[in-house]
Short mmCIF file of C-alpha atoms in Angstrom, two decimals:
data_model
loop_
_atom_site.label_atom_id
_atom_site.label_comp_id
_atom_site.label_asym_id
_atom_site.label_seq_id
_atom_site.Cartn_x
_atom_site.Cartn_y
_atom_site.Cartn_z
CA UNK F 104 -63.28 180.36 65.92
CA UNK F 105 -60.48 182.32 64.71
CA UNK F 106 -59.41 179.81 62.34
CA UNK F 107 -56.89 181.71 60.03
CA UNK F 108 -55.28 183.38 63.03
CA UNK F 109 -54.85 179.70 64.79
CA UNK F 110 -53.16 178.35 61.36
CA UNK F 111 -50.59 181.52 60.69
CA UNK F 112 -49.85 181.39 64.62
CA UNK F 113 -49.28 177.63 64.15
CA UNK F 114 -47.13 178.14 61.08
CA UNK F 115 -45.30 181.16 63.36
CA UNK F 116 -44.29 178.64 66.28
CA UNK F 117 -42.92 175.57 63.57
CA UNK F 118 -41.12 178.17 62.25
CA UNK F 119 -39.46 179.86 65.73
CA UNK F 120 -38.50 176.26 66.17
CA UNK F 121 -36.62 175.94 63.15
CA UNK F 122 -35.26 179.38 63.75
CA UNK F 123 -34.00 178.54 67.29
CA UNK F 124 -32.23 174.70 65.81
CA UNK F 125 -30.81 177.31 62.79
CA UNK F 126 -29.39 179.38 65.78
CA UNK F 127 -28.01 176.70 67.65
CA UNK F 128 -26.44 175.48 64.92
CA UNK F 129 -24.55 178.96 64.06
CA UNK F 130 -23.53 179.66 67.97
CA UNK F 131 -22.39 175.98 68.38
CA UNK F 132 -20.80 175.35 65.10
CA UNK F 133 -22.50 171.80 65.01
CA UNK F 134 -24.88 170.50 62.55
CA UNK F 135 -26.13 167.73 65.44
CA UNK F 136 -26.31 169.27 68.70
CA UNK F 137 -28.64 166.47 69.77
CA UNK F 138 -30.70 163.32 68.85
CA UNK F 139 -33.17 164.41 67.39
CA UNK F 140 -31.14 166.74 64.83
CA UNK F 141 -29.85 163.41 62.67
CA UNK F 142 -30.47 160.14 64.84
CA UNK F 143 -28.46 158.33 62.29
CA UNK F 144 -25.66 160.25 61.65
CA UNK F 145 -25.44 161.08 65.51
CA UNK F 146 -25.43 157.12 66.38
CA UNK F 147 -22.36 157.39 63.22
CA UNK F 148 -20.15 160.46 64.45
CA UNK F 149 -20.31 159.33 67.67
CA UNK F 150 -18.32 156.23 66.83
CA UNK F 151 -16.13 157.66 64.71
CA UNK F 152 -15.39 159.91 67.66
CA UNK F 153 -14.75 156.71 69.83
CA UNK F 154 -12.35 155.33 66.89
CA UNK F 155 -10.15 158.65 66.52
CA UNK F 156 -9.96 159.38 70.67
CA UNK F 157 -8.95 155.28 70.57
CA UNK F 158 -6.16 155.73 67.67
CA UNK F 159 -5.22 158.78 69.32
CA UNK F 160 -3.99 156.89 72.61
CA UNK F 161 -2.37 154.35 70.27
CA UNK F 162 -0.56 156.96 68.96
CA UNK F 163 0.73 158.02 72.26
CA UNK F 164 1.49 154.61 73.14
CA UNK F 165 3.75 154.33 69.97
CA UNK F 166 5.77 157.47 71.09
CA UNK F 167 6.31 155.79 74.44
CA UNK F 168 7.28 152.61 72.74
CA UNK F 169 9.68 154.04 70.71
CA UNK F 170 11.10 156.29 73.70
CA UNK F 171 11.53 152.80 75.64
CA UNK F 172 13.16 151.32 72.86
CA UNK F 173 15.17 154.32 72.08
CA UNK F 174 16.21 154.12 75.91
CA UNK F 175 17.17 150.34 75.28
CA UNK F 176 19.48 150.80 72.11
CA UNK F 177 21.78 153.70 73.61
CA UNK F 178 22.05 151.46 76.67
CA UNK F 179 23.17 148.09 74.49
CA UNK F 180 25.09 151.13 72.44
CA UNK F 181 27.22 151.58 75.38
CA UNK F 182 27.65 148.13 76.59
CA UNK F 183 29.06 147.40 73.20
CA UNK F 184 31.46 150.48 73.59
CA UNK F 185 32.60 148.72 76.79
CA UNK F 186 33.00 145.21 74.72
CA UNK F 187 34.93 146.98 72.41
CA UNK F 188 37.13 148.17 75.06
CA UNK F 189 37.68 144.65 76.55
CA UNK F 190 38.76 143.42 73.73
CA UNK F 191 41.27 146.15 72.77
CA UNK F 192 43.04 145.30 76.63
CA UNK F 193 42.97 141.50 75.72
CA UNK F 194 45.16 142.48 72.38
CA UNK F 195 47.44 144.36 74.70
CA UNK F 196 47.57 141.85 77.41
CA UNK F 197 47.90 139.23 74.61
CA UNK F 198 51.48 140.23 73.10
CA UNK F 199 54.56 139.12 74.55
CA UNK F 200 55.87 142.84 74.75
CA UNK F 201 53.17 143.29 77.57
CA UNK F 202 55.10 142.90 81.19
CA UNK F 203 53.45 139.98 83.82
CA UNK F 204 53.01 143.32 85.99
CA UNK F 205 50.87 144.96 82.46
CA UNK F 206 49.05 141.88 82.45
CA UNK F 207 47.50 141.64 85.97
CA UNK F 208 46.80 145.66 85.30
CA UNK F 209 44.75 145.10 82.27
CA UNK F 210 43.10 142.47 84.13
CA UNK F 211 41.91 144.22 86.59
CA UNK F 212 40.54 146.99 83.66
CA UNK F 213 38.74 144.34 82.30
CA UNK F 214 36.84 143.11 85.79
CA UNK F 215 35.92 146.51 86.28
CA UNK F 216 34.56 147.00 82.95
CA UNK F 217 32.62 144.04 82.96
CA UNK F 218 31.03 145.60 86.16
CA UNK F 219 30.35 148.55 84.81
CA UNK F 220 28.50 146.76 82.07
CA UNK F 221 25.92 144.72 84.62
CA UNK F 222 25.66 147.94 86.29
CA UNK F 223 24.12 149.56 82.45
CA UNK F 224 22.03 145.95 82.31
CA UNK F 225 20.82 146.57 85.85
CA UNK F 226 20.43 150.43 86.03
CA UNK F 227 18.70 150.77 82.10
CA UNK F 228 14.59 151.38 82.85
CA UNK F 229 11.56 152.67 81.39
CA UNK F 230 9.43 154.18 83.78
CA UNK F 231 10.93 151.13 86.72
CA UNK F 232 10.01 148.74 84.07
CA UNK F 233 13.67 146.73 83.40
CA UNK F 234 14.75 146.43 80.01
CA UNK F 235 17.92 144.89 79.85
CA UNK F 236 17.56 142.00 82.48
CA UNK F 237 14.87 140.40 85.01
CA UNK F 238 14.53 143.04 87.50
CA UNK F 239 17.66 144.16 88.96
CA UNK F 240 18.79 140.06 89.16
CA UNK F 241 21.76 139.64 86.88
CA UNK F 242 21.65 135.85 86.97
CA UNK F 243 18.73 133.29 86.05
CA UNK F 244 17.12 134.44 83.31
CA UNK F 245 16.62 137.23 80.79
CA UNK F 246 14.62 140.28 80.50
CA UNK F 247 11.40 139.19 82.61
CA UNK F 248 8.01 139.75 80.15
CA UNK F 249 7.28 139.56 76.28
CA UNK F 250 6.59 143.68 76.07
CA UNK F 251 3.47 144.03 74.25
CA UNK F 252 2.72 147.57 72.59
CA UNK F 253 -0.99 148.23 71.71
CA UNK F 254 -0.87 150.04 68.59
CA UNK F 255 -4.41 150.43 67.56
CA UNK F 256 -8.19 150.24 68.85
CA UNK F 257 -8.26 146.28 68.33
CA UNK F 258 -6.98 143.45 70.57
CA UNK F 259 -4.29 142.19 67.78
CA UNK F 260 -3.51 145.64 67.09
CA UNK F 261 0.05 144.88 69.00
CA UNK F 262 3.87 144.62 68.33
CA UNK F 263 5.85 142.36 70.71
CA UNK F 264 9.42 143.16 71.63
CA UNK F 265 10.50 139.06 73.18
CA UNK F 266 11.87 138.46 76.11
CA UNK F 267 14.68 136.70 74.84
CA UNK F 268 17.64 139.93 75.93
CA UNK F 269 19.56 139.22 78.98
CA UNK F 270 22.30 142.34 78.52
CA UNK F 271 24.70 141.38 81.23
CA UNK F 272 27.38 139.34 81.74
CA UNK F 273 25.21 136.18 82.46
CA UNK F 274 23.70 136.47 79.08
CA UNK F 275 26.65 137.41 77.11
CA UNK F 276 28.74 134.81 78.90
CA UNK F 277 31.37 136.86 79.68
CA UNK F 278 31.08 136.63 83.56
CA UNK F 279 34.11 138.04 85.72
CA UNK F 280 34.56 134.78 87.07
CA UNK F 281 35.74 133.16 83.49
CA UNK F 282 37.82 136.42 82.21
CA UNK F 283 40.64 136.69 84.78
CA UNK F 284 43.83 136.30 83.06
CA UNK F 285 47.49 136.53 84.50
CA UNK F 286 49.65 135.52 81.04
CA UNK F 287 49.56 136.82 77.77
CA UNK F 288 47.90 133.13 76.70
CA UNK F 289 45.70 133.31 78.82
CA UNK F 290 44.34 137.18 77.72
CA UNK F 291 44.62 135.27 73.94
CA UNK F 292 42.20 132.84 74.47
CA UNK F 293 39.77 135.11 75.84
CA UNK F 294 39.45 136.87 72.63
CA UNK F 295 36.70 134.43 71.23
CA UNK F 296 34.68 134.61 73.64
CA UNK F 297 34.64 138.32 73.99
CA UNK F 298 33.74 138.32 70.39
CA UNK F 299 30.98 135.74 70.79
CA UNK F 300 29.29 138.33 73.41
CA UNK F 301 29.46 141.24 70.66
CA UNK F 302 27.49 138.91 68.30
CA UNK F 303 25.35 138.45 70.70
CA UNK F 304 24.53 141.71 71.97
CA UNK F 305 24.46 143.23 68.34
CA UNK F 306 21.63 140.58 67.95
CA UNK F 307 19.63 141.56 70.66
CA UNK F 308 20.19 145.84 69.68
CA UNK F 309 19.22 144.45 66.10
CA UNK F 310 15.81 143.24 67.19
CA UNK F 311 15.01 145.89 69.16
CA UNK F 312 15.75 148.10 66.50
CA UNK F 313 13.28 145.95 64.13
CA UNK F 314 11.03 146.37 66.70
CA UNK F 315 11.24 150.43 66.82
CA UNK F 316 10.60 149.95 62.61
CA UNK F 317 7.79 148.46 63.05
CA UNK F 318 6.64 150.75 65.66
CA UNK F 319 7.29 154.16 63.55
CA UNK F 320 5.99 152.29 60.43
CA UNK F 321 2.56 151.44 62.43
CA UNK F 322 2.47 155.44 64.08
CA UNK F 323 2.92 156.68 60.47
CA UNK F 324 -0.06 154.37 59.45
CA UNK F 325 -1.88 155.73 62.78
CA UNK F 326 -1.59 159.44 62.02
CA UNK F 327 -2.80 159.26 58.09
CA UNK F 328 -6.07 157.24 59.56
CA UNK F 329 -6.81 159.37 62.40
CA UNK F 330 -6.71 162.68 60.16
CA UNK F 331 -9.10 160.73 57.74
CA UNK F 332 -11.48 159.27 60.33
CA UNK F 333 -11.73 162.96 61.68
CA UNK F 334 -12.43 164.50 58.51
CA UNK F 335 -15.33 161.64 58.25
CA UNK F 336 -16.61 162.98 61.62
CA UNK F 337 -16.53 166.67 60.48
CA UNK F 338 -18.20 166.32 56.96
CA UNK F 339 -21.19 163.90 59.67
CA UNK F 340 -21.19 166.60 62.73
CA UNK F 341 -19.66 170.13 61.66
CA UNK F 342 -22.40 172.93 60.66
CA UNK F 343 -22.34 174.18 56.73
CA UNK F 344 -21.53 177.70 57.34
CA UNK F 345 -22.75 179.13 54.48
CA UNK F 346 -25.62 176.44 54.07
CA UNK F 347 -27.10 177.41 57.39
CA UNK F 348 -26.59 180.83 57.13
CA UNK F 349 -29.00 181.29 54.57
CA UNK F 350 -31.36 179.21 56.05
CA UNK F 351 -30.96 181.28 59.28
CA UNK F 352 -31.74 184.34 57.38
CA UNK F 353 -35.03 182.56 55.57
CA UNK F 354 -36.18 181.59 58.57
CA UNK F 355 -35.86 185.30 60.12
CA UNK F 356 -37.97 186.60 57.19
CA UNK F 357 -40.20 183.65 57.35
CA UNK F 358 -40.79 184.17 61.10
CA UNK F 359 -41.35 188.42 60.63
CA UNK F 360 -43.95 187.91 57.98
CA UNK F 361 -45.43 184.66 60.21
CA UNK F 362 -46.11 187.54 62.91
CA UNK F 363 -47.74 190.36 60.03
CA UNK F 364 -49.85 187.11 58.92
CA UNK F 365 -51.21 186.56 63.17
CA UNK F 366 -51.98 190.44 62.76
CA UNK F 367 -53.99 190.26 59.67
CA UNK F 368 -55.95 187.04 60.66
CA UNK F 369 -57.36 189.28 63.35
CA UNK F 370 -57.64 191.87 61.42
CA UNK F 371 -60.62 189.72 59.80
CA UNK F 372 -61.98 189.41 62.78
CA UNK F 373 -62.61 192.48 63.85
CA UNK F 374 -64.12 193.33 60.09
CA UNK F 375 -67.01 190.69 60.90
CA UNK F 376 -67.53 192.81 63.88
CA UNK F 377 -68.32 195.64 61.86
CA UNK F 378 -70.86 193.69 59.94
CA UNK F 379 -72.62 193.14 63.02
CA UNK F 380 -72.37 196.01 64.35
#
């Protein structure tokens, strides 16, 4: 039995082992390409992989929360434009240097403004989803769901924009119905009212731009972790470079005098040949 030539080739095919994991290493750029490389620190990357690909679709879901809010501001932007308006005509119509004839002419200014503002409450969407009112019903009640942002890999991990905004003329009580005026007391009294709506309405645009605060404030909080939970995952998974490198190259030399050692082992044996011989 060739003993010392069975213990240098066993040596030889540890080593080739090691030599191929070194090489897989290198070409792959991982330190744990499977299990068996680092059972514990696989079971660990792998769910800090599952937290980071988690935050990262939180993080999207903050930049489409903020475009949907966004969306919902430059809409109640407008429709305060459009109050402001009304209330300039009621001024006008409300002086007694305004003509009867000026006075059912503003009127009519101020109906089809007041249109054109349920039109923004019914038109203003976020991917069909209604932000201004229920649906495209102007009447009954407000804006139809609580919207719920997930911003983060646990159930709680949410910002709520109410459903308390009803953008139209229902929910700023300023429906066409009670605004027609024909005397300049008439357009006067309408002036509190139209007032009334603008505090209102700024309200409403003031919570949803609380809401979009907390939403940036939670994304900035997002992208810091996500960079940190990744650089966890790298120092767990990612190959040394230079540390395996130079254990590629000791196993090479290792595994070229392995095979020199298999050649002298039966170089032995053929010497005891001799003595018999």
């Amino acid at each position: 039995t060739n003993v010392s030539s069975m213990t240098a080739q066993t040596a030889n095919v540890q080593n080739n082992n090691n030599l191929s994991s070194s090489l897989e290493k290198l070409s792959t750029g991982l330190a744990i390409n499977k299990a068996s490389d680092n059972a514990a620190g696989l079971a660990i990357a792998d769910k800090l992989r599952t937290q980071t690909s988690s935050i990262g679709q939180a993080i999207k879901n903050g930049n489409s929360a903020v475009a949907m809010l966004q969306i919902t501001d430059q809409a109640m932007s407008e429709q305060s434009n459009i109050l402001d308006t009304i209330k300039t005509k009621l001024v006008q119509a409300s002086t007694a240097t305004t003509s009867s004839d000026g006075v059912k002419a503003l009127d009519q200014d101020v109906k089809k403004l007041l249109k054109q503002l349920d039109n923004i409450a019914r038109d203003t969407n976020y991917n069909g989803i209604a932000l201004l009112q229920a649906d495209n019903t102007a009447s009954g009640t407000d804006m139809a769901t609580t919207k719920v942002f997930q911003l983060g890999e646990y159930a709680s991990s949410t910002i709520e924009l109410g459903s308390s905004v009803q953008a139209n003329t229902v929910g700023l009580d300023v429906k066409t119905s009670d605004m027609s005026f024909t005397t300049n007391t008439a357009a006067q009294g309408l002036l509190t009212k139209v007032d009334k709506a603008l505090t209102s309405l700024n309200k409403m645009r003031s919570r949803v731009g609380s809401i979009q605060n907390q939403v940036e404030s939670s994304m900035r909080n997002l992208q810091v972790t996500e960079v940190n939970i990744k650089a966890a995952e790298s120092i767990i998974r990612d190959v040394d470079y230079a540390k395996e490198s130079a254990n590629f190259n000791k196993m090479n030399i290792i595994a070229q005098a392995g095979t020199y050692a298999i050649s002298q082992a039966n170089n032995v044996s053929q010497n005891v040949m001799k003595l018999l011989q």
